C-alpha positions as a printed NumPy array, in Angstrom:
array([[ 92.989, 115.69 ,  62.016],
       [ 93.527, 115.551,  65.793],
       [ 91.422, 112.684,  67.488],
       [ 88.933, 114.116,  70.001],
       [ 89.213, 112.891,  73.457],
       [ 86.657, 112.366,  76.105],
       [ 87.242, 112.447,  79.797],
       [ 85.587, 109.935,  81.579],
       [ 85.87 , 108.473,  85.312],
       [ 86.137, 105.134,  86.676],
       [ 82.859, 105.695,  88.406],
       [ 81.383, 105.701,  85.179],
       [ 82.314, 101.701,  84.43 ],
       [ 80.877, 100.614,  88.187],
       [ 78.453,  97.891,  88.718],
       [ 75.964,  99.145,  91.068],
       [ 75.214,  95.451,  92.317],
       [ 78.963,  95.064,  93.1  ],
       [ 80.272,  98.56 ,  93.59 ],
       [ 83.487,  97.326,  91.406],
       [ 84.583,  97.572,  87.627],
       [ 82.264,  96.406,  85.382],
       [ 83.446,  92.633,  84.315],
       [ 81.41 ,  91.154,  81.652],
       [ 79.198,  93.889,  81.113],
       [ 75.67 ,  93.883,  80.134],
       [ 72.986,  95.898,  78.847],
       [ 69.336,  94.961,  79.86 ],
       [ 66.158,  96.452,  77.702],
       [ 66.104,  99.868,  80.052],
       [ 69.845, 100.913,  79.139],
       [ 71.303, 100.414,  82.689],
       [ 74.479,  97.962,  82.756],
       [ 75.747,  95.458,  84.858],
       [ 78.422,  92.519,  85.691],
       [ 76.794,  89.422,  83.989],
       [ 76.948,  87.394,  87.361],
       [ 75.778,  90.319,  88.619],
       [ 72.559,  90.938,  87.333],
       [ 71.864,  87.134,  87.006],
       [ 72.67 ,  86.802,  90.905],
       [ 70.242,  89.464,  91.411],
       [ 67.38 ,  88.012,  89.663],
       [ 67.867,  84.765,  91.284],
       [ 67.199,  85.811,  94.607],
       [ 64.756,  87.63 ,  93.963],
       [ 61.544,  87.954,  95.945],
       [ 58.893,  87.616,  93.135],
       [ 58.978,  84.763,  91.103],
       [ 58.617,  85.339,  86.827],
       [ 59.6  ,  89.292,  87.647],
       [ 63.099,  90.054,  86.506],
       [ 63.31 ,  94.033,  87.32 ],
       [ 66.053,  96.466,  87.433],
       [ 68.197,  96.982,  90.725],
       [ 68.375, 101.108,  89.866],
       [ 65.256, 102.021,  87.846],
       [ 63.278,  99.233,  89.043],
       [ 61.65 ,  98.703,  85.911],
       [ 60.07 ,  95.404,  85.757],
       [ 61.058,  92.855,  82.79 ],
       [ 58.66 ,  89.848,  81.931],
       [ 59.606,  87.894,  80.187],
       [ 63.498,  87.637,  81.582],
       [ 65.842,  89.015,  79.317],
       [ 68.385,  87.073,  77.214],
       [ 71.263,  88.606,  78.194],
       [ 74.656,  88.556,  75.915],
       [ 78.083,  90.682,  76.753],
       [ 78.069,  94.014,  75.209],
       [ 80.771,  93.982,  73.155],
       [ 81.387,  97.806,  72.51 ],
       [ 81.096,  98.741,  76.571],
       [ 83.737,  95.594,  77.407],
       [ 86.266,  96.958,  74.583],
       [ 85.909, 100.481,  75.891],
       [ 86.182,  99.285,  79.452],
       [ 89.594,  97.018,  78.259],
       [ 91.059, 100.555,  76.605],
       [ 90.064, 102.676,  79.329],
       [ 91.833, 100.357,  82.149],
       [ 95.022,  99.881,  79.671],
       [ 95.53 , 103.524,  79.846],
       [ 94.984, 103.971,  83.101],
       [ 97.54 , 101.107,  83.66 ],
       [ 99.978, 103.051,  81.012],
       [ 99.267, 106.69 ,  82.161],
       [100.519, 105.718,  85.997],
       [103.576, 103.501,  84.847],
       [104.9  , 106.148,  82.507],
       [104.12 , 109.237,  85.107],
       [107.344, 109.536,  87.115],
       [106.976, 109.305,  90.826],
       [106.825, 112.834,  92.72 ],
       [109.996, 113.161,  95.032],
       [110.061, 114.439,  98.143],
       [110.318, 117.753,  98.408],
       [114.23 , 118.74 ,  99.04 ],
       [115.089, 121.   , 101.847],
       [118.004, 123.592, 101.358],
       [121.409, 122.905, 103.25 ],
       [121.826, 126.241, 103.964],
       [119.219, 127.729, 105.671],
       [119.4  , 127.603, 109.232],
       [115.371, 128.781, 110.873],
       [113.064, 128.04 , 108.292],
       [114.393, 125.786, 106.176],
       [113.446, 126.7  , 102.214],
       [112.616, 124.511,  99.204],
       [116.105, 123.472,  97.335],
       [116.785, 124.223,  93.378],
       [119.864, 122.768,  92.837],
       [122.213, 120.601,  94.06 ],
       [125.971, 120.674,  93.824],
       [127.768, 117.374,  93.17 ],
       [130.801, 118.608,  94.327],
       [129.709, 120.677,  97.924],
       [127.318, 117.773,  98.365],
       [125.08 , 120.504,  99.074],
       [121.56 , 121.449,  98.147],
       [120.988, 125.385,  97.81 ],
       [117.22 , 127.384,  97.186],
       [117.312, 129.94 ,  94.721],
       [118.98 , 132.742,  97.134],
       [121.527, 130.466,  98.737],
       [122.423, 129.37 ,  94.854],
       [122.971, 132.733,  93.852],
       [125.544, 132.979,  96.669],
       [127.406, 129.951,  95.542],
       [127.454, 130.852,  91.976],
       [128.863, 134.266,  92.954],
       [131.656, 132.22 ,  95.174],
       [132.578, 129.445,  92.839],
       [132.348, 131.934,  89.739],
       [134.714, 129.965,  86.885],
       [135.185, 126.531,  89.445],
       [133.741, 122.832,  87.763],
       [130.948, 122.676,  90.153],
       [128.309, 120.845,  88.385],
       [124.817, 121.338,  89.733],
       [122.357, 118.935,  89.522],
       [118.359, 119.107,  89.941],
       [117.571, 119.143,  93.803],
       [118.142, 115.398,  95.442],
       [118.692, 114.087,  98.652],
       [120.71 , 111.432,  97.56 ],
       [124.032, 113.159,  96.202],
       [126.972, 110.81 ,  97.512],
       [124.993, 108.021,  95.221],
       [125.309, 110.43 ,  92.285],
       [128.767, 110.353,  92.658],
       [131.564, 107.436,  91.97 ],
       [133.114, 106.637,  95.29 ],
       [136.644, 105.468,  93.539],
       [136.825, 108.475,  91.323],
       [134.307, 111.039,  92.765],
       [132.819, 111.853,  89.743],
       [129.391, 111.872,  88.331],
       [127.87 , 108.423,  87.311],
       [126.802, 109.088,  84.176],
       [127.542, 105.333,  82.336],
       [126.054, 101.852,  83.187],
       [128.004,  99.267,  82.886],
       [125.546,  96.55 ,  81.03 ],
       [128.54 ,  93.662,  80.984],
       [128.791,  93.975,  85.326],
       [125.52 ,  95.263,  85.582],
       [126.272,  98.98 ,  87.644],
       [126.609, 102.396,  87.168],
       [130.006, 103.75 ,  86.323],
       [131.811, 107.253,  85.822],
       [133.874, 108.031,  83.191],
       [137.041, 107.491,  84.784],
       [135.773, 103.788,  85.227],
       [135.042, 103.095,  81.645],
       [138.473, 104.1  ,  81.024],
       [140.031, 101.99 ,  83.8  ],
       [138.786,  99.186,  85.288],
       [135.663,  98.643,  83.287],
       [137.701,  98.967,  80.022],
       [136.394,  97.184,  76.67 ],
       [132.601,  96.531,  78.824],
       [129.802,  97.696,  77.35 ],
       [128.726, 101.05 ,  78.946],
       [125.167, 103.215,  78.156],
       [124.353, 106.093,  79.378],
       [121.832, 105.796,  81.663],
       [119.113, 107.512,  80.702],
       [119.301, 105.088,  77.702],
       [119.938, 102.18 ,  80.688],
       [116.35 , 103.362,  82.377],
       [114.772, 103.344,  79.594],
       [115.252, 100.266,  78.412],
       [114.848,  98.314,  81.824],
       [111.37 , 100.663,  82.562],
       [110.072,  99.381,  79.461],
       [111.367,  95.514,  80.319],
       [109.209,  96.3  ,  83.6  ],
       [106.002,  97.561,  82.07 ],
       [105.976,  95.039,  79.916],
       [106.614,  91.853,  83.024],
       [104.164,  94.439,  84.851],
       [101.526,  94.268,  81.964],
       [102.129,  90.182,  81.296],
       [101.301,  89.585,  85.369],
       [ 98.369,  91.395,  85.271],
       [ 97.089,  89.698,  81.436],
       [ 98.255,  86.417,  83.567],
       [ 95.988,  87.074,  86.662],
       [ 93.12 ,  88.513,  84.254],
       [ 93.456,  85.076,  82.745],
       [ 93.272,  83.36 ,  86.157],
       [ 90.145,  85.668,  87.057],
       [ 88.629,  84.328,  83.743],
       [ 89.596,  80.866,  84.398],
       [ 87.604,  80.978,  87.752],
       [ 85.035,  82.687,  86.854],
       [ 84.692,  79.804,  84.087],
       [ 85.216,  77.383,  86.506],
       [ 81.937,  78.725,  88.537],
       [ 79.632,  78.872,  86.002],
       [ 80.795,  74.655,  84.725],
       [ 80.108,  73.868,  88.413],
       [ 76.768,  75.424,  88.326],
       [ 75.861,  74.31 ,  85.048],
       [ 76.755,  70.788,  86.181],
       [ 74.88 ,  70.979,  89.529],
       [ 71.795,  72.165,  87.207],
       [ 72.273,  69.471,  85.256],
       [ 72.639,  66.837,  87.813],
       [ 69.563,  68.419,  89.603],
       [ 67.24 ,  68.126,  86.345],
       [ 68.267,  64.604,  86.049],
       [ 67.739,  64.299,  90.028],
       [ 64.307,  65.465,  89.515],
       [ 63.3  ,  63.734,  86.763],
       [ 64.342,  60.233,  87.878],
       [ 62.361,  61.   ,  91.277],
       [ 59.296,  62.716,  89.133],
       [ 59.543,  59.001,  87.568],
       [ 59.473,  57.459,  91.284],
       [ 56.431,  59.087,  92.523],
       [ 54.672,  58.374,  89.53 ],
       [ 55.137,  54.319,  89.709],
       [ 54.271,  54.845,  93.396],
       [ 51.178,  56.886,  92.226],
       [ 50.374,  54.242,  90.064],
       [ 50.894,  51.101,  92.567],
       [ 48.647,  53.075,  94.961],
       [ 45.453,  53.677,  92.258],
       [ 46.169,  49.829,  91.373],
       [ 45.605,  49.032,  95.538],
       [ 42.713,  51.341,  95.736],
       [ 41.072,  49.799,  92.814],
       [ 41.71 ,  46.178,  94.708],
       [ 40.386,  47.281,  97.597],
       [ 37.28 ,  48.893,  95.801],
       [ 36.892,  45.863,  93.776],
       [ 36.546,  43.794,  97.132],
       [ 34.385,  46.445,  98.548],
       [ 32.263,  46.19 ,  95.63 ],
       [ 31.868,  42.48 ,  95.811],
       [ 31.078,  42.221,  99.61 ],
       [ 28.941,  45.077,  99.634],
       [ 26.79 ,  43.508,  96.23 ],
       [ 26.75 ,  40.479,  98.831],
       [ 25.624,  41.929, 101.957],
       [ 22.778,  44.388,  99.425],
       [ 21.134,  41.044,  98.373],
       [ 20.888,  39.439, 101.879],
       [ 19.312,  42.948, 103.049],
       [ 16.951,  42.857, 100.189],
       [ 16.014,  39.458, 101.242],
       [ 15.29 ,  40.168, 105.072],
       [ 13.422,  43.534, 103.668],
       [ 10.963,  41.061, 102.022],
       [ 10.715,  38.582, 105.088],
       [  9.768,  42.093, 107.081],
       [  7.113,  42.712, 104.919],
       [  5.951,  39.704, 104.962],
       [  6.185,  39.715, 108.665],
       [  3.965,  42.706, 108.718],
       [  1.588,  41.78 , 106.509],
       [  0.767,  38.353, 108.723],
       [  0.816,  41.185, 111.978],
       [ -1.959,  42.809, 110.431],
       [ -3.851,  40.198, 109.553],
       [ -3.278,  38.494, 112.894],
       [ -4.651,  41.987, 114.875],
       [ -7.895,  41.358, 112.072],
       [ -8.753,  38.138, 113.55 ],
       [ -7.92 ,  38.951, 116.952],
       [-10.933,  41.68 , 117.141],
       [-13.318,  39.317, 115.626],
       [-16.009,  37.762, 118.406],
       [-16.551,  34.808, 116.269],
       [-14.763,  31.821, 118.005],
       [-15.181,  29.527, 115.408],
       [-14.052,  31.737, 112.737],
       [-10.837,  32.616, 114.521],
       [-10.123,  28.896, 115.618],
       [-10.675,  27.584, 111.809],
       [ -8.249,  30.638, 110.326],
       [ -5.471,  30.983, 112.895],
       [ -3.184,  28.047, 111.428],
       [ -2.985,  30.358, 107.778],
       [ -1.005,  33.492, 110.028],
       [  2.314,  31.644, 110.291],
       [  5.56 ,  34.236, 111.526],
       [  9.032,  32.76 , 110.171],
       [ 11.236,  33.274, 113.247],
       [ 14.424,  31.648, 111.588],
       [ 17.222,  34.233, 112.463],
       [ 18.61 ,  35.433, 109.251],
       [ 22.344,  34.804, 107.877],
       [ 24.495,  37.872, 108.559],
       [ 28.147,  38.38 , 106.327],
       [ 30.71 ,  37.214, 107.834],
       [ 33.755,  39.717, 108.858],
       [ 35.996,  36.761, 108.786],
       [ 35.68 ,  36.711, 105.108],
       [ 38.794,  37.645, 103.2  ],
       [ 37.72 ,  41.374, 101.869],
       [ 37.082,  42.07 , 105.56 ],
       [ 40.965,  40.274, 106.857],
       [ 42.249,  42.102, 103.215],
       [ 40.912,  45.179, 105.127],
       [ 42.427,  44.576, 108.559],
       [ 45.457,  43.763, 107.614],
       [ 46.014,  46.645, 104.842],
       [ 46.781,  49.361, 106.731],
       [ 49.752,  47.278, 108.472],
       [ 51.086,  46.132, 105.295],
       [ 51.125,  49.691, 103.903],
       [ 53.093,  50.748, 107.075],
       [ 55.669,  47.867, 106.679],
       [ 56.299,  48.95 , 102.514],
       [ 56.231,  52.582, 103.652],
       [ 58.687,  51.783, 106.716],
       [ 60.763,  49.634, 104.174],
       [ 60.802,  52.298, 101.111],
       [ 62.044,  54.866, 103.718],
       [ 64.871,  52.218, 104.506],
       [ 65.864,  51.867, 101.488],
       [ 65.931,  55.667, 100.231],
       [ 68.27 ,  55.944, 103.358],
       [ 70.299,  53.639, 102.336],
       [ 70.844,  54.272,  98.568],
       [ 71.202,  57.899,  99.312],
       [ 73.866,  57.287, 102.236],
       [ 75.623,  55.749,  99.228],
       [ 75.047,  58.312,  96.795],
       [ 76.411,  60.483,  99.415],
       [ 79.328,  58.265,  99.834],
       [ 79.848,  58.561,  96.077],
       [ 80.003,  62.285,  95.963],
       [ 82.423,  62.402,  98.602],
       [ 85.139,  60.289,  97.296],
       [ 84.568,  62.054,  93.705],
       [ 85.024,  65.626,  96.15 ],
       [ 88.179,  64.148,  97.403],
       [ 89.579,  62.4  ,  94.257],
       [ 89.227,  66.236,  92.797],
       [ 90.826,  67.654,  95.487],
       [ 93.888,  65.643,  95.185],
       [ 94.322,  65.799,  91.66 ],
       [ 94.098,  70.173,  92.381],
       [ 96.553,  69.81 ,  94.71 ],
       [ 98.636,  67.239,  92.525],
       [ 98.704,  69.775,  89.591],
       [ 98.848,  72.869,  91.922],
       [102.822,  71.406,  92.874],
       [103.329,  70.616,  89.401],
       [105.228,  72.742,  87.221],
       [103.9  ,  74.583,  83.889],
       [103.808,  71.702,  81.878],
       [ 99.763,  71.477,  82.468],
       [ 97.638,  70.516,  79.375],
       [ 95.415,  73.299,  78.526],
       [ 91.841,  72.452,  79.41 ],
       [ 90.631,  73.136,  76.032],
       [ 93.387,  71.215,  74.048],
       [ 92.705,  69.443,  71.336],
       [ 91.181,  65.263,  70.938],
       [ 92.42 ,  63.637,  68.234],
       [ 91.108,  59.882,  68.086],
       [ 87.954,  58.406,  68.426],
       [ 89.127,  56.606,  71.71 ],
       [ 89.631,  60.053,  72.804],
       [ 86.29 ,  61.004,  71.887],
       [ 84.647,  58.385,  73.937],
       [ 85.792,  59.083,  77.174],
       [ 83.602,  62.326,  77.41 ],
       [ 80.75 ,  59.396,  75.83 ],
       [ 77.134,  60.562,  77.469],
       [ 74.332,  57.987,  76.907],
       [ 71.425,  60.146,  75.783],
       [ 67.909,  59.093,  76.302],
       [ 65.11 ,  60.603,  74.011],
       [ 61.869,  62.415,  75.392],
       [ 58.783,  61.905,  74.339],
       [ 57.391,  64.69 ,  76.019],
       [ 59.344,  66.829,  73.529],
       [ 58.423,  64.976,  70.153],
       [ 56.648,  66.461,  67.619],
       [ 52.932,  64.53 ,  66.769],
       [ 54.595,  63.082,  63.153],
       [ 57.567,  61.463,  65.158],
       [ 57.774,  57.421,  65.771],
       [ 59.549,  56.344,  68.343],
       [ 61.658,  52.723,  67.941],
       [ 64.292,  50.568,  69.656],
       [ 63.547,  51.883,  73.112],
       [ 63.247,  55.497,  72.268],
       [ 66.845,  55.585,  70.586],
       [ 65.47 ,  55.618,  66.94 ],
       [ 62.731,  58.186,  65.742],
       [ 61.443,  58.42 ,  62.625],
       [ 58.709,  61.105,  60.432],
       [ 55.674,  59.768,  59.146],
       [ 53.071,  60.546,  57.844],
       [ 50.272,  60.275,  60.294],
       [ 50.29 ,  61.773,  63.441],
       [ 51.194,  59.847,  66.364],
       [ 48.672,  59.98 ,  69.612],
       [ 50.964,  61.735,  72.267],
       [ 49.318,  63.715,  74.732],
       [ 49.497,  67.335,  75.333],
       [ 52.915,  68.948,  76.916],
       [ 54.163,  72.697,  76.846],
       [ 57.264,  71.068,  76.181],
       [ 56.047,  69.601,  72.374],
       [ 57.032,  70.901,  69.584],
       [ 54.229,  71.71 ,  67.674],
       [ 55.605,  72.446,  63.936],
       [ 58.929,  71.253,  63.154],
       [ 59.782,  67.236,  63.728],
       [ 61.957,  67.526,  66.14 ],
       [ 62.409,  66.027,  69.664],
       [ 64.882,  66.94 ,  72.398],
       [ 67.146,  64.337,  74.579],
       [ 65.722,  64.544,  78.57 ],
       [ 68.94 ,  65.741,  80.195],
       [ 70.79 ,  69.278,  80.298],
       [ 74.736,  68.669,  79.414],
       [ 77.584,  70.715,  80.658],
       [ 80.608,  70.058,  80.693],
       [ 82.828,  67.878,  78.299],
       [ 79.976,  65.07 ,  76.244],
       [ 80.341,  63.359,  73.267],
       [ 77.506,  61.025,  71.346],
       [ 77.044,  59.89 ,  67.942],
       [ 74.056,  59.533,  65.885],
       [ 73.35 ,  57.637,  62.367],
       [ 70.411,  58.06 ,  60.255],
       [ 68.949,  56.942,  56.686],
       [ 66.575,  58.388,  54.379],
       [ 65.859,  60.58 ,  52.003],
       [ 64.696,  63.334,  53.608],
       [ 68.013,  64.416,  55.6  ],
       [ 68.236,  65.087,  59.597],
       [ 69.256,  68.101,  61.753],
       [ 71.262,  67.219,  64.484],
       [ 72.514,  70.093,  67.006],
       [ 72.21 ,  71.184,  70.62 ],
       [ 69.723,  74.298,  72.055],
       [ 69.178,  75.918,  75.307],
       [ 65.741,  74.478,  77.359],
       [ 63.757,  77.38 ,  77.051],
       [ 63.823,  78.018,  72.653],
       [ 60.462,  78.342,  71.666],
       [ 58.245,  75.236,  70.811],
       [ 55.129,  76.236,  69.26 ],
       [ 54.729,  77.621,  65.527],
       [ 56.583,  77.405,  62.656],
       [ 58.725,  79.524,  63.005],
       [ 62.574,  80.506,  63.122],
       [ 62.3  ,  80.638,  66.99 ],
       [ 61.566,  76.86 ,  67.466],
       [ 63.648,  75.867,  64.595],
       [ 66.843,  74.313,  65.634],
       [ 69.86 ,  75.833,  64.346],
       [ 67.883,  79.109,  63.193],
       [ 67.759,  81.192,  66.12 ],
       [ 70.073,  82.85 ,  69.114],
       [ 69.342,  79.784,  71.5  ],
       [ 70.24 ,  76.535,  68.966],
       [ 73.032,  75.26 ,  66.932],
       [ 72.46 ,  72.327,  64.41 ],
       [ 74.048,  70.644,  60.999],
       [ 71.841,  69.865,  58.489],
       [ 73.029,  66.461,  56.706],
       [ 71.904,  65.208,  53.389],
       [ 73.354,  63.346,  51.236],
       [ 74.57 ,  66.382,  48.726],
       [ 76.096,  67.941,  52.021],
       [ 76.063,  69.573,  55.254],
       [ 75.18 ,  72.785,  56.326],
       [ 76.032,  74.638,  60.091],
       [ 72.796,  76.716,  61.205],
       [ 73.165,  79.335,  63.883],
       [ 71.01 ,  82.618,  64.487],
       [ 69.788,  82.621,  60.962],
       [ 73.528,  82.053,  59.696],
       [ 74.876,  79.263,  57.667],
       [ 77.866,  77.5  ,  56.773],
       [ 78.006,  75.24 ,  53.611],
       [ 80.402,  72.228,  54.349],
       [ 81.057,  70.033,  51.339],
       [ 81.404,  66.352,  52.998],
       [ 78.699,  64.023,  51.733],
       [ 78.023,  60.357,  52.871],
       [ 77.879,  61.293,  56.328],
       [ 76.013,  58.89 ,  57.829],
       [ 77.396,  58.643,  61.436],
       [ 77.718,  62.112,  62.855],
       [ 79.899,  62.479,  66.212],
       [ 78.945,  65.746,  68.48 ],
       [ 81.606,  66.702,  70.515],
       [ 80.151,  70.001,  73.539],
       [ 82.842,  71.035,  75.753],
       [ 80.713,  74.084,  77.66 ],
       [ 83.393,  75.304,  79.651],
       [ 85.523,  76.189,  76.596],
       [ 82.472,  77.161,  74.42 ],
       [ 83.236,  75.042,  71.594],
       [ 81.29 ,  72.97 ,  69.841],
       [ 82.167,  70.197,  67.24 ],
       [ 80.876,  68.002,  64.413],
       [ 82.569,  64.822,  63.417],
       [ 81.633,  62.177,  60.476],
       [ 82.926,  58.96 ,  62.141],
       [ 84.838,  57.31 ,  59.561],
       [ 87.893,  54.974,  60.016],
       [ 88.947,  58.388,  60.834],
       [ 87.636,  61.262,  62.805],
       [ 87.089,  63.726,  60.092],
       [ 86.163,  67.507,  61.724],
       [ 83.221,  68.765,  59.628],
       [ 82.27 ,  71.845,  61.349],
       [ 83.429,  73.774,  64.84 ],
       [ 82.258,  77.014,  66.551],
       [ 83.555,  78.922,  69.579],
       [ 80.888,  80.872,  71.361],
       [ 79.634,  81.557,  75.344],
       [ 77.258,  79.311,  76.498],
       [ 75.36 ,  80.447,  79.341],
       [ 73.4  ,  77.52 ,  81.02 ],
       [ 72.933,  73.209,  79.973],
       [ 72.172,  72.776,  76.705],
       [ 70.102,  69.787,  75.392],
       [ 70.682,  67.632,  72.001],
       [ 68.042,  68.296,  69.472],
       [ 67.523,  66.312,  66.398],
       [ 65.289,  67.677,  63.257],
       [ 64.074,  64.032,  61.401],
       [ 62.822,  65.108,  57.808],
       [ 60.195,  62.395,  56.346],
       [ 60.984,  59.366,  55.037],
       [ 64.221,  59.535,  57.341],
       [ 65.385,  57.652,  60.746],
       [ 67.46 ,  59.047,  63.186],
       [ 69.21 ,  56.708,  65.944],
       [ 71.275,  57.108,  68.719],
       [ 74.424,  54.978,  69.248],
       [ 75.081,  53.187,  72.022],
       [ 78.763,  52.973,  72.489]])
């Protein structure tokens, strides 16, 4: 049964972002596709924040769209630009059209070409020569241009041979003579084989710059990952910053209102007192304008000394005091810490700066170091062997709280956590996870990492790596580790381990593993499960396309204690 064909035009595999083949392509929810850095550009410029829409229909997304490479589009697109690649190498080039020799005004389109007139005739002029040389060898040959290089110059014949053993096309005669016992082809046979040698370098250059392309492209998306990464941790360390400043400043205001209380409860009583001496004052005015409109002499003489005014001038707080200096002087002392905290941000960034710049030019060199190298490169993704090798990728992970499920207890510094049975009282976070016992590490990785983890117990541990935004309320599959798209985890016990992914599992038979060794390498997509032994002994390891940082996630099941290891 013949295969049905469809015709179909390179428009159709455009990007309408980039106006170029589709690489990487996409699907989103309202059918249109798109270059993955495409699309993902596009929605992070845009204008409105939380609205991820489409740049042809315009139809609006919320939430954002997980996005994964459609697989039957990219192996369509593949076929479709190998046989485009195919279709133009095997289609022979069009000559230029060949002019007959004959004609003398209007020159006609040539048929044929004698080898041995050197000629070129069109149909008419051909018929003429035929009629003339009637019974003479005069080969003709499809119309060409180029007849004396059809032709042996020692022997004038036509070169039908190639001579494989000196490497040039040969007649007859020369086989015979001076190219005796060499190993001769004809040359159709020749072309063939050295077109197909040339399709084939043609077809390895371009795998070898689609390889570069890919290489880049993987070499953008580390960067950025790593620049997210490093701006999380950024963020987080200076989040920690302003909240010791925010809590140094509600410890001076509560000083200062602790003073205020003190002098004001001061100054209240020694008002209340002089309020009383007023009254009294008053009262012994009122009695004194009594006796003064009395006409009795006597009476006013013999009363008089009872009306007695106290004139002392009353005790007033003194501003000297120190709540009033601790006043004065506050506001300077706040300038000097804010005048020195501003110093010293200048300073340690300066150096930070300094930092970045001599990692910038140490990378530099070493591109430019292996760019003049030869091909004897190690392959980015090769393979570690020993533990030593292990720990130079080593990242020191720190627990978050803010991520720990209520039945988690935190020890040694937030490196060990443990289930119990009692809730613990953390406060409220959208990034808790209500359900499942598990807490996430505070940093995004990307990149190469490696860490190890041990745990005890009989209630076995998870321990895998998800993406920042998996789900973290409910019990179910979504904000399970290891048992959705956005998490991969391996469940240890002591009968075994088991790899989780997307509702998928792998049973690995390799019990007693108490110390488990993670090894992420984003940039290759692999990631790799170790028990650390006196050997390292690979347990489990999976090749996929990470997309953004992912973050280390550990599942603690109760009665059990997980720890990190610092190496």
């Amino acid at each position: 049964m013949a295969a049905a064909t469809i015709s179909v035009d390179q428009e159709q595999f455009c990007c309408s972002v980039c106006l170029e083949t589709l690489r990487d392509p996409v699907t989103i929810p309202c059918g249109h596709s798109y270059c993955l850095d495409c699309i993902e550009d596009y929605w992070n410029r845009t204008k409105q924040k939380g609205q991820y829409s489409c740049p042809q229909c315009r139809q609006v997304f919320n939430p954002k769209p997980l996005l994964s490479r459609n697989t039957v589009l990219g192996e369509l697109l593949e076929k479709f630009q190998k046989s485009r690649f195919q279709a133009s190498a095997q289609q022979p080039e069009t000559p230029d059209e060949v002019k007959c020799s004959v004609c003398t005004l209007r020159k006609s389109k040539a048929a044929k070409s004698c080898l041995v007139c050197s000629e070129s005739y069109c149909v008419p002029h051909l018929k003429v020569h035929e009629e003339r040389f009637h019974g003479k060898a005069h080969q003709l040959i499809p119309a060409s241009d180029h007849l004396k290089e059809k032709l042996c110059p020692e022997h004038d014949k036509v070169l039908r041979l190639y001579c494989r053993t000196e490497q040039q096309c040969v007649c007859s005669q020369c086989v015979k003579d001076r190219h005796k016992g060499h190993e001769a082809v004809p040359v159709a046979e020749e072309r063939a084989t050295q077109q197909k040698k040339l399709q084939e370098t043609s077809l390895k250059s371009v795998q070898k710059w689609k390889d570069t392309e890919k290489e880049l492209r993987y070499i953008i998306k580390y960067i950025k990952h790593s620049a997210d990464a490093v701006v999380e941790e950024s963020e987080r360390i200076f989040s920690r910053l302003i909240r010791s400043i925010e809590k140094q400043s509600c410890e001076v205001k509560e000083l200062i209102r602790v003073q205020e209380r003190a002098a004001v409860s001061q100054a209240e009583e020694q008002l209340e007192k002089i309020q009383r001496e007023a009254a009294a004052a008053r009262r012994m005015d009122a009695e004194l304008e009594k006796f003064c409109r009395t006409q009795d002499h006597i009476h006013f003489l013999q009363n008089c000394r009872s009306i007695y005014f106290h004139v002392k001038t009353p005790e007033m707080p003194s501003t000297d005091a120190p709540q009033y200096l601790m006043y004065k002087t506050m506001r300077a002392s706040l300038a000097d810490l804010k005048s020195s905290l501003d110093e010293t941000l200048e300073r340690e960034f300066n150096r930070i700066s300094e930092k970045v710049l001599i990692m910038k030019e140490a990378c530099n060199k070493s591109s430019s170091e292996k760019s003049k190298a030869k091909d004897a490169d190690v392959p980015y993704n090769s393979e570690l062997k020993t533990r030593a090798d292990f720990l130079q990728y080593y990242n020191d992970l720190t627990l978050d709280p803010n991520t720990a499920n209520p039945y988690l207890c935190f020890s040694d510094s937030r490196r060990g956590v443990t289930t119990r049975l009692e809730p613990q009282p953390f406060p409220d976070h959208p990034d808790r996870f209500t359900s499942w016992a598990q807490v996430l590490c505070r940093a995004g990785m990307a990149g190469r990492c490696y860490w190890e983890v041990e745990w005890t117990g009989n209630g076995g541990v998870s321990v895998g790596v998800c993406y920042k935004h998996m789900s973290r309320s409910g019990g179910g599959s979504d904000s399970k580790l290891g048992h959705n798209s956005k998490s991969w985890s391996l469940d240890c016990s002591y009968a075994g381990c088991t790899f989780q992914h997307n509702k998928e599992s792998v049973t690995i038979a390799a019990p007693n593993c108490s110390r488990i060794g993670v090894y992420l390498d984003l940039r290759a997509g692999t990631l790799s499960f170790y028990n650390v032994a006196d050997a390292m002994v690979l347990l489990h390891k999976v090749k996929t396309t990470f997309t953004q940082p992912v973050y280390a996630g550990f599942w603690v099941g109760l009665g059990s204690t997980l720890k990190l290891c610092s190496l």
